[in-house]
Amino acid sequence: MSPFHRTLDQLALLATLRGDGGEAVLWKRALDLVRANHIESDVDTGPLFENPPPGCAPDVLKRLRQIYEAGGWVLIESAVADLPADLRWLFESGAVTIEQLEVVQHALGITSGADLAEAVREQQLRVLPGLDAGVEAAVAMALPGLRDRVPRIPLGRAVSVAEQVLAPLRSVPGVAWATPVGSLRRGQDMVGDIEILAPTAQPAHAIAALLELPEASHVLHRSERRLYVLSDRVQIGVRLPEPVNAGADLLYLTGSREHFEKLREQAAAAGWTLRADGLHASDGTFKPAASEGEIYAALGLPCIPPEIRNGDEEVARAIEGTLPALVAREDIRGDLHMHSVWSDGRDSIEAMVEGCRALAYTYMAITDHSPHSAAARNLTLDGVKKQADEIARLRERFPDIAILHGCEVDILPDGRLDFPDKVLERLDIVLASMHERAGHGPEQLMKRYTSAMKHPLVTIITHPTNRLVPSRRGYDIDYDRLFELAVETGTVMEIDGAPSHLDLDGALARRAIASGATVSIDSDCHRAEMLERQMLLGIVTARRGWVERRHVLNTRSLEDVQAAIAAKRGPR
Ligand SMILES: [Zn+2]
Ligand SMILES: [Zn+2]
């Protein structure tokens, strides 16, 4: 590909990254135009303006001409398109010129918004050649905007993109450990750029290994201990610090900013100064920290789990010694929500059973969709019977796991359930939910939930807000009332780990348990190989909601789960 084609490609990419769909379309069309006319360099573009080919869109030509006349190809190619996203936006926001940006980047080794924030805080920009306090102030002003301008990707996608780099990185000799930082490590629903920390004394080995990955074909930045690449429109940054102080890097880069501020206050009270690079004593000595725990310990605190580092009350609770013991993967004994080929799942029940056995669950529930759900394929009345026979056969073959026969029944517009009671009462567990967009107002939605939750056969309400990450907001209903109702009726609220749901989210899960409701953490899996990942996404979301093992139905034994189901069903 000629450099000229590559430039146009990058402009399209840049516009897409910036969220400007219209501009991205213009550049894609410009690229077609250039290719169709065998244009190899910006010099060749001139005749195009004199004699445009037939069918050439005027808006495309105009945009090309603007850049051509500004002599801008080379400028954009070399200085902006191949920068890490935060720096690119800093230039585009007008806070700095390209020359100033180069000085900042090279003198201070800055690649991200987190670096910039610390450099501004430490007043390091104003003393650089060609910069002054005014530029530093402009950068400070632009900083909050940078965060919002970097496009966010859903947690599920971020996790899978990060894994492609984490796994090979962990196998490089000399890499002590590798973990994502920032919003990804904190398990936020939507994640900005992906940044990975992997301490090593031999960064060259790690860089060489990374450059062999297909994800690293487009390098944005490369220095001794950093590599930033753009892969499928997602920026992945890898930092390779010395292990001896990597705990300080991990703490600072994980954030949140608000949490770090609270720690700074705590440090000041304990006679330390906490900076991005760690703890400094008043006599000027520096205390390196190989792990985060060493910094928390110096501040008299236990290590605070990343998922609750929001800067609200976690530091105060850590000081009091009343941090929650958050639910963890090893607490989970079974998965109560998944689909098979009997509805819109991809795999057979047998494949799902094998998947759950591999995760060492002691129980699982097959919960296919009812006839009126919006799913592509649904369980029929006749299907329920045949499915029961299939499950009976599998129970004989796999006595080491309890296979519950359940369903995820739709709550119909009038509040009734989408299977007759005489079908539901033969099932081991009934999950109920709504799947359609909120065509109904809050009152009507609440009525539907109320009648489903009062139904003795309904154990769990799945994905209660029915949001879709990132495109659809959840139902606008009174959730505190919903959670009260959950307590009154003995109905469990789900934290659904499917990447498009993550529902309840952390904030709502926290309100649910505060009201006394029990939650379940389920995969809502449609493919056996995703059982573990979606369960982990559910657990991270629950941890964001301060959920502990005692709040979660499926951390209990099979007998206790069955007892909870039976208690609501009442005497036969
Ligand atoms: Zn569902
Ligand atoms: Zn489901």
XYZ file of C-alpha atoms and ligand atoms in Angstrom:
574
model
C 0.000 0.000 0.000
C 1.404 3.426 -0.860
C 1.975 5.891 1.990
C -0.752 7.993 0.438
C -3.335 5.217 0.696
C -2.196 4.541 4.205
C -2.683 8.183 5.156
C -6.260 8.176 3.903
C -6.893 4.940 5.763
C -5.598 6.538 8.930
C -7.725 9.624 8.471
C -10.774 7.375 8.201
C -9.644 5.567 11.314
C -8.994 8.803 13.134
C -12.477 10.045 12.329
C -13.977 6.731 13.463
C -12.033 6.824 16.713
C -13.150 10.365 17.306
C -16.724 9.163 16.912
C -17.248 11.243 13.791
C -19.035 8.740 11.559
C -19.722 11.288 8.820
C -16.085 12.238 8.474
C -15.038 8.575 8.487
C -17.424 7.858 5.593
C -15.993 10.822 3.672
C -12.450 9.480 4.040
C -13.438 5.965 3.043
C -15.031 7.377 -0.116
C -11.958 9.525 -0.750
C -9.829 6.394 -0.498
C -12.014 4.629 -3.098
C -11.671 7.626 -5.373
C -7.892 7.701 -5.026
C -7.547 3.978 -5.631
C -9.857 4.035 -8.650
C -7.673 6.740 -10.221
C -4.330 5.081 -9.360
C -3.211 8.027 -7.271
C -0.017 7.126 -5.434
C 1.054 10.400 -3.817
C -0.406 13.761 -2.838
C 1.306 15.318 -5.869
C -0.932 13.234 -8.142
C -4.046 14.629 -6.455
C -3.785 18.018 -8.205
C -5.220 16.929 -11.573
C -8.160 15.319 -9.756
C -9.402 18.762 -8.739
C -9.027 20.155 -12.288
C -10.784 17.272 -13.921
C -12.893 15.290 -11.438
C -14.008 11.862 -12.682
C -17.732 11.410 -13.302
C -19.798 10.481 -10.236
C -17.229 11.947 -7.867
C -19.044 13.309 -4.801
C -18.401 17.053 -4.330
C -18.146 16.784 -0.535
C -15.381 14.184 -0.835
C -13.484 16.316 -3.302
C -13.867 19.388 -1.104
C -12.487 17.599 1.950
C -9.526 16.236 -0.034
C -8.801 19.664 -1.416
C -8.795 21.302 2.022
C -6.069 18.980 3.252
C -4.185 19.125 -0.082
C -4.068 22.886 -0.022
C -2.928 22.972 3.565
C -0.072 20.654 2.589
C -1.259 18.533 5.430
C -0.748 14.886 4.490
C 2.736 14.496 5.820
C 1.964 16.514 8.898
C -0.953 14.358 9.903
C 0.742 11.132 8.946
C 3.897 11.647 10.947
C 2.804 13.658 13.898
C -0.734 12.802 14.833
C -2.069 9.567 13.430
C 0.634 7.460 15.072
C 0.273 8.815 18.573
C -1.386 7.135 21.531
C -4.967 8.280 21.734
C -4.684 10.602 24.735
C -1.870 12.575 23.101
C -3.689 12.702 19.782
C -6.726 14.237 21.458
C -4.537 16.667 23.338
C -3.254 18.000 20.036
C -6.705 18.053 18.496
C -8.171 19.904 21.457
C -5.784 22.729 20.604
C -4.040 22.707 23.983
C -0.597 22.149 22.448
C 1.083 22.424 19.070
C 2.698 19.415 17.440
C 6.145 20.744 18.314
C 5.175 21.171 21.964
C 3.660 17.715 22.004
C 6.896 16.210 20.758
C 8.844 17.961 23.501
C 6.392 16.740 26.152
C 6.448 13.212 24.830
C 10.196 12.882 24.491
C 11.379 14.876 27.486
C 8.957 13.270 29.935
C 8.247 9.913 28.254
C 4.530 10.571 28.379
C 2.080 8.309 26.524
C -1.240 8.614 28.312
C -3.657 10.910 30.093
C -2.541 9.450 33.435
C 1.057 10.515 32.734
C -0.087 13.973 31.707
C -2.193 14.426 34.813
C 0.776 13.655 37.024
C 3.149 15.874 35.002
C 0.702 18.777 35.340
C 0.340 18.101 39.045
C 4.106 18.105 39.485
C 4.397 21.283 37.331
C 6.805 19.554 34.964
C 5.447 20.977 31.711
C 6.111 24.674 32.358
C 9.894 24.218 32.551
C 10.237 22.424 29.203
C 11.726 24.305 26.226
C 9.025 26.059 24.219
C 6.384 25.575 26.913
C 5.279 27.735 29.805
C 2.763 27.923 32.636
C 0.097 28.994 30.133
C 0.504 25.806 28.086
C 0.485 23.763 31.266
C -2.778 25.417 32.281
C -4.240 24.689 28.835
C -3.267 21.025 29.161
C -4.829 20.906 32.626
C -8.046 22.329 31.173
C -8.051 19.767 28.356
C -7.438 16.770 30.616
C -10.989 16.018 31.793
C -12.183 16.269 28.184
C -9.574 13.762 27.002
C -11.145 11.026 29.044
C -14.533 11.619 27.452
C -13.168 11.850 23.932
C -11.450 8.496 23.914
C -14.103 6.092 22.656
C -15.238 3.561 25.214
C -15.676 -0.115 24.522
C -17.844 -2.598 26.406
C -16.105 -4.526 29.208
C -16.665 -7.902 27.527
C -14.857 -6.826 24.360
C -12.076 -5.161 26.335
C -11.494 -8.353 28.320
C -11.195 -10.463 25.187
C -8.899 -7.956 23.430
C -6.670 -7.716 26.517
C -6.470 -11.506 26.819
C -4.904 -11.748 23.370
C -1.955 -9.742 24.672
C -1.921 -10.871 28.320
C -1.549 -14.594 27.668
C 1.544 -14.360 25.415
C 3.039 -11.652 27.636
C 2.787 -13.875 30.715
C 4.787 -16.584 28.981
C 7.748 -14.288 28.213
C 10.714 -15.236 30.447
C 11.414 -12.529 32.996
C 7.876 -11.061 33.062
C 6.924 -11.178 36.742
C 3.190 -10.748 36.205
C 0.871 -9.024 33.756
C -2.441 -7.356 34.497
C -4.704 -4.761 32.918
C -4.891 -1.439 34.750
C -7.354 1.458 34.672
C -11.093 1.045 34.190
C -10.610 -2.484 32.860
C -9.010 -3.678 36.100
C -11.760 -1.945 38.050
C -14.355 -3.814 35.963
C -16.246 -0.783 34.672
C -19.061 -1.541 32.183
C -17.402 0.622 29.542
C -13.650 0.795 29.251
C -11.410 3.443 27.650
C -8.047 2.502 26.201
C -6.626 -0.835 27.248
C -3.451 -0.512 29.253
C -1.444 -3.440 30.575
C 1.292 -3.486 33.191
C 3.938 -6.233 33.029
C 7.004 -5.703 35.211
C 10.267 -7.138 33.937
C 13.989 -6.519 34.184
C 14.330 -7.387 30.470
C 11.808 -5.260 28.588
C 13.452 -5.981 25.219
C 12.344 -9.639 25.390
C 8.769 -8.610 26.077
C 8.729 -5.994 23.300
C 10.132 -8.508 20.816
C 7.471 -11.055 21.767
C 4.708 -8.459 21.521
C 5.828 -7.285 18.087
C 5.298 -10.805 16.767
C 1.595 -10.712 17.635
C -0.879 -9.937 14.835
C -2.372 -7.308 17.184
C 0.907 -5.358 16.987
C 0.921 -4.707 13.249
C 0.156 -1.005 13.767
C 2.581 0.454 16.321
C 1.675 3.872 17.744
C 4.549 4.304 20.133
C 7.610 2.300 21.034
C 10.255 3.064 23.604
C 12.444 1.026 25.912
C 9.705 0.122 28.366
C 6.509 0.909 26.482
C 4.666 -0.334 23.434
C 1.366 1.141 22.202
C -0.445 -0.510 19.316
C -3.747 -0.055 17.540
C -5.604 -3.306 16.920
C -9.059 -3.417 15.369
C -9.639 0.233 16.339
C -8.731 -0.435 19.977
C -5.568 1.018 21.479
C -3.546 -1.386 23.610
C -0.706 0.025 25.674
C 1.831 -2.174 27.442
C 4.144 -0.776 30.127
C 7.124 -2.798 31.284
C 8.471 -1.184 34.476
C 11.229 -2.489 36.754
C 9.646 -5.006 39.168
C 11.119 -3.279 42.224
C 8.594 -0.399 42.108
C 5.832 -1.910 39.947
C 3.342 -1.886 42.830
C 3.372 1.925 42.775
C 2.703 1.953 39.027
C -0.094 -0.568 39.426
C -1.762 1.479 42.147
C -1.556 4.781 40.268
C -2.575 3.450 36.848
C -5.489 1.447 38.244
C -7.052 4.557 39.725
C -9.652 5.746 40.018
C -8.323 9.266 40.238
C -10.703 9.898 43.141
C -9.450 6.830 44.998
C -5.840 7.917 44.525
C -6.686 11.371 45.883
C -8.140 9.764 49.028
C -4.935 7.751 49.400
C -2.851 10.923 49.025
C -4.774 12.437 51.944
C -4.248 9.315 53.995
C -0.535 9.346 53.102
C -0.188 12.992 54.141
C -1.792 12.177 57.487
C 0.742 9.374 57.945
C 3.695 11.638 57.132
C 4.258 10.535 53.513
C 3.888 12.183 50.144
C 2.196 9.853 47.656
C 3.001 10.532 44.018
C 2.449 8.553 40.833
C 5.795 6.865 41.368
C 5.099 5.929 44.985
C 5.787 7.017 48.551
C 8.276 9.737 49.441
C 9.269 10.429 53.035
C 9.580 13.985 54.398
C 13.395 13.654 54.515
C 13.367 13.027 50.754
C 13.939 9.276 50.868
C 11.911 7.152 48.524
C 10.199 3.898 49.441
C 9.904 1.579 46.444
C 6.974 -0.864 46.388
C 7.003 -4.095 44.392
C 3.335 -4.669 45.261
C 0.329 -2.447 45.943
C -0.041 -4.072 49.331
C 3.210 -2.476 50.512
C 1.842 1.009 49.862
C -1.513 0.300 51.502
C 0.346 -1.250 54.466
C 2.560 1.850 54.837
C -0.660 3.875 55.046
C -2.017 1.515 57.709
C -4.610 0.048 55.335
C -5.500 -3.406 54.039
C -5.300 -3.811 50.255
C -8.535 -2.424 48.772
C -9.998 -4.498 45.895
C -9.726 -2.648 42.551
C -13.453 -3.055 41.786
C -14.438 -0.726 44.648
C -11.751 1.944 44.167
C -14.287 4.619 43.328
C -13.196 7.199 45.868
C -16.538 7.140 47.682
C -16.349 5.425 51.060
C -13.889 2.566 50.526
C -10.881 4.297 52.106
C -12.910 5.325 55.160
C -14.186 1.757 55.503
C -10.643 0.413 55.168
C -9.529 2.734 57.985
C -12.423 1.459 60.143
C -11.547 -2.137 59.253
C -15.026 -2.774 57.827
C -14.282 -3.496 54.180
C -16.536 -6.191 52.712
C -15.092 -9.620 51.877
C -16.116 -9.502 48.220
C -17.469 -12.590 46.498
C -14.822 -14.439 44.461
C -14.744 -17.063 41.748
C -13.930 -19.854 44.190
C -17.149 -19.115 46.117
C -19.343 -19.991 43.133
C -20.759 -23.528 43.294
C -23.022 -23.555 40.259
C -24.486 -21.589 37.370
C -28.260 -21.161 37.298
C -28.806 -19.497 33.907
C -27.747 -20.784 30.487
C -29.196 -21.683 27.111
C -28.894 -24.655 24.775
C -29.953 -25.556 21.237
C -33.483 -25.979 22.632
C -33.706 -22.175 22.345
C -31.121 -19.687 21.064
C -28.024 -21.347 22.521
C -25.397 -22.676 20.117
C -24.508 -25.874 21.992
C -26.246 -29.055 23.077
C -27.188 -29.587 26.709
C -24.457 -32.222 26.826
C -21.824 -29.654 25.758
C -23.048 -27.234 28.424
C -22.890 -30.019 31.035
C -19.321 -30.845 30.005
C -18.454 -27.131 30.233
C -19.869 -26.832 33.750
C -18.126 -30.029 34.888
C -14.831 -28.594 33.633
C -15.451 -25.599 35.920
C -15.986 -27.982 38.857
C -19.532 -26.765 39.531
C -21.655 -29.056 41.652
C -24.891 -27.912 39.995
C -26.144 -26.100 36.908
C -29.493 -25.161 35.391
C -30.530 -25.338 31.750
C -32.911 -22.402 31.283
C -34.098 -22.012 27.699
C -36.443 -19.285 26.489
C -40.255 -19.554 26.469
C -42.387 -19.276 23.270
C -42.969 -15.492 23.295
C -39.455 -14.352 24.104
C -37.716 -12.156 21.553
C -35.040 -14.830 21.063
C -34.302 -16.237 17.624
C -35.494 -19.705 18.703
C -37.627 -20.732 21.648
C -38.590 -23.757 23.643
C -42.065 -25.067 22.800
C -44.503 -26.849 25.116
C -43.701 -30.098 23.356
C -39.985 -29.273 23.611
C -40.123 -29.035 27.399
C -41.178 -32.673 27.627
C -38.496 -33.914 25.222
C -35.893 -31.757 26.937
C -36.830 -33.388 30.258
C -36.137 -36.824 28.761
C -32.774 -35.676 27.417
C -31.802 -34.227 30.792
C -32.845 -37.469 32.545
C -30.464 -39.420 30.293
C -27.626 -36.941 30.918
C -28.158 -37.175 34.681
C -27.445 -40.904 34.468
C -24.290 -40.314 32.456
C -22.986 -37.464 34.617
C -23.808 -38.228 38.244
C -21.062 -35.845 39.451
C -23.099 -32.709 38.654
C -26.727 -31.904 39.442
C -28.466 -30.809 36.223
C -31.507 -28.696 37.061
C -34.180 -28.501 34.404
C -35.348 -24.903 34.323
C -36.464 -22.201 31.941
C -36.226 -18.447 31.486
C -39.902 -17.668 31.082
C -41.036 -14.343 29.656
C -43.252 -12.071 31.718
C -46.084 -11.269 29.296
C -47.491 -7.727 28.915
C -50.375 -8.546 31.281
C -47.988 -9.917 33.951
C -48.799 -13.585 33.350
C -45.988 -16.036 32.604
C -45.355 -17.455 29.137
C -45.818 -21.119 30.188
C -48.833 -22.533 32.045
C -48.290 -23.283 35.737
C -48.712 -27.010 35.162
C -45.606 -26.897 32.915
C -43.595 -24.645 35.217
C -44.279 -26.690 38.348
C -42.623 -29.728 36.783
C -39.390 -27.732 36.343
C -36.682 -27.616 39.005
C -36.189 -23.856 38.760
C -38.008 -20.995 37.018
C -36.314 -17.748 35.999
C -38.531 -14.908 34.748
C -37.710 -11.843 32.706
C -38.767 -9.308 30.129
C -36.876 -9.088 26.861
C -38.581 -6.373 24.852
C -37.721 -2.702 24.785
C -39.604 -0.667 27.328
C -42.791 -0.077 25.364
C -44.565 0.193 28.684
C -44.321 3.027 31.187
C -42.732 2.532 34.610
C -46.063 1.754 36.308
C -46.957 -0.976 33.864
C -43.460 -2.477 34.028
C -43.624 -2.528 37.801
C -47.030 -4.221 37.660
C -45.598 -6.939 35.433
C -42.614 -7.463 37.739
C -44.883 -7.459 40.785
C -47.138 -10.178 39.489
C -44.172 -12.309 38.363
C -42.392 -11.910 41.670
C -45.520 -12.793 43.641
C -45.796 -15.988 41.607
C -44.663 -18.839 43.886
C -42.907 -20.690 41.066
C -40.594 -17.784 40.095
C -37.223 -17.981 41.874
C -35.045 -15.474 39.987
C -35.691 -12.298 37.979
C -33.011 -12.279 35.280
C -31.270 -9.104 34.009
C -33.762 -6.877 35.891
C -33.077 -3.576 34.100
C -33.074 -5.236 30.643
C -30.431 -2.806 29.412
C -28.150 -3.630 26.495
C -24.507 -2.552 26.809
C -23.675 -0.176 25.220
C -26.748 0.720 23.195
C -29.851 0.573 25.378
C -30.526 2.072 28.785
C -32.319 -0.037 31.344
C -35.954 0.353 32.384
C -36.672 3.569 34.231
C -38.416 2.100 37.244
C -38.243 2.462 41.019
C -35.488 -0.061 41.783
C -35.609 0.418 45.528
C -39.271 -0.586 45.383
C -38.323 -3.569 43.186
C -35.701 -4.711 45.702
C -38.155 -4.316 48.598
C -40.533 -6.490 46.652
C -37.757 -9.037 46.119
C -37.306 -9.239 49.892
C -41.065 -9.428 50.572
C -41.644 -12.194 48.034
C -38.363 -14.100 48.521
C -37.379 -13.561 44.879
C -33.739 -13.465 43.843
C -32.322 -10.592 41.726
C -29.817 -11.624 39.089
C -26.420 -10.179 38.246
C -26.170 -11.399 34.667
C -22.621 -11.815 33.332
C -23.438 -11.778 29.611
C -21.308 -8.920 28.189
C -24.355 -7.221 26.710
C -26.228 -7.329 30.042
C -23.955 -6.935 33.122
C -27.299 -6.438 34.803
C -27.769 -5.580 37.651
C -24.758 -3.303 37.322
C -22.477 -2.629 40.292
C -24.374 0.407 41.593
C -27.767 -1.325 41.479
C -26.388 -4.567 42.901
C -25.132 -2.550 45.852
C -28.602 -1.095 46.409
C -30.156 -4.556 46.049
C -28.046 -6.133 48.794
C -28.387 -3.048 50.982
C -32.150 -3.576 50.873
C -31.644 -7.172 52.003
C -32.299 -8.898 48.679
C -30.477 -12.063 47.679
C -28.702 -12.037 44.290
C -27.525 -14.765 41.945
C -24.502 -14.415 39.666
C -25.089 -16.230 36.388
C -23.384 -16.560 33.025
C -26.549 -16.440 30.858
C -24.289 -18.314 28.507
C -25.213 -19.339 24.965
C -21.922 -21.105 24.111
C -20.084 -23.604 26.299
C -16.653 -22.020 25.874
C -17.965 -18.730 27.304
C -19.256 -20.219 30.581
C -16.206 -19.195 32.558
C -15.652 -15.764 31.019
C -19.279 -14.683 31.482
C -19.320 -15.960 35.044
C -16.165 -13.894 35.690
C -17.798 -10.800 34.190
C -20.758 -11.386 36.512
C -18.447 -11.731 39.509
C -16.536 -8.532 38.664
C -19.845 -6.692 38.347
C -21.023 -8.099 41.683
C -17.740 -7.064 43.315
C -18.278 -3.527 42.016
C -21.527 -3.687 43.981
C -19.786 -4.679 47.251
C -21.495 -8.085 47.041
C -20.236 -10.727 49.453
C -20.562 -14.497 49.364
C -23.403 -14.452 51.877
C -25.556 -12.345 49.524
C -25.328 -14.817 46.624
C -27.686 -17.753 46.067
C -25.297 -19.820 43.962
C -22.494 -19.732 46.517
C -24.710 -22.029 48.584
C -24.961 -25.816 48.449
C -27.409 -27.504 46.086
C -29.573 -28.452 49.068
C -29.772 -24.828 50.209
C -30.647 -23.637 46.704
C -33.377 -26.254 46.465
C -34.614 -25.270 49.908
C -34.858 -21.621 48.790
C -36.858 -22.654 45.715
C -39.130 -24.882 47.807
C -39.640 -22.210 50.459
C -41.137 -19.834 47.928
C -43.179 -22.540 46.211
C -44.746 -23.434 49.577
C -46.414 -26.673 50.553
C -47.747 -28.707 47.631
Zn -32.762 -13.192 29.063
Zn -30.940 -15.924 29.253
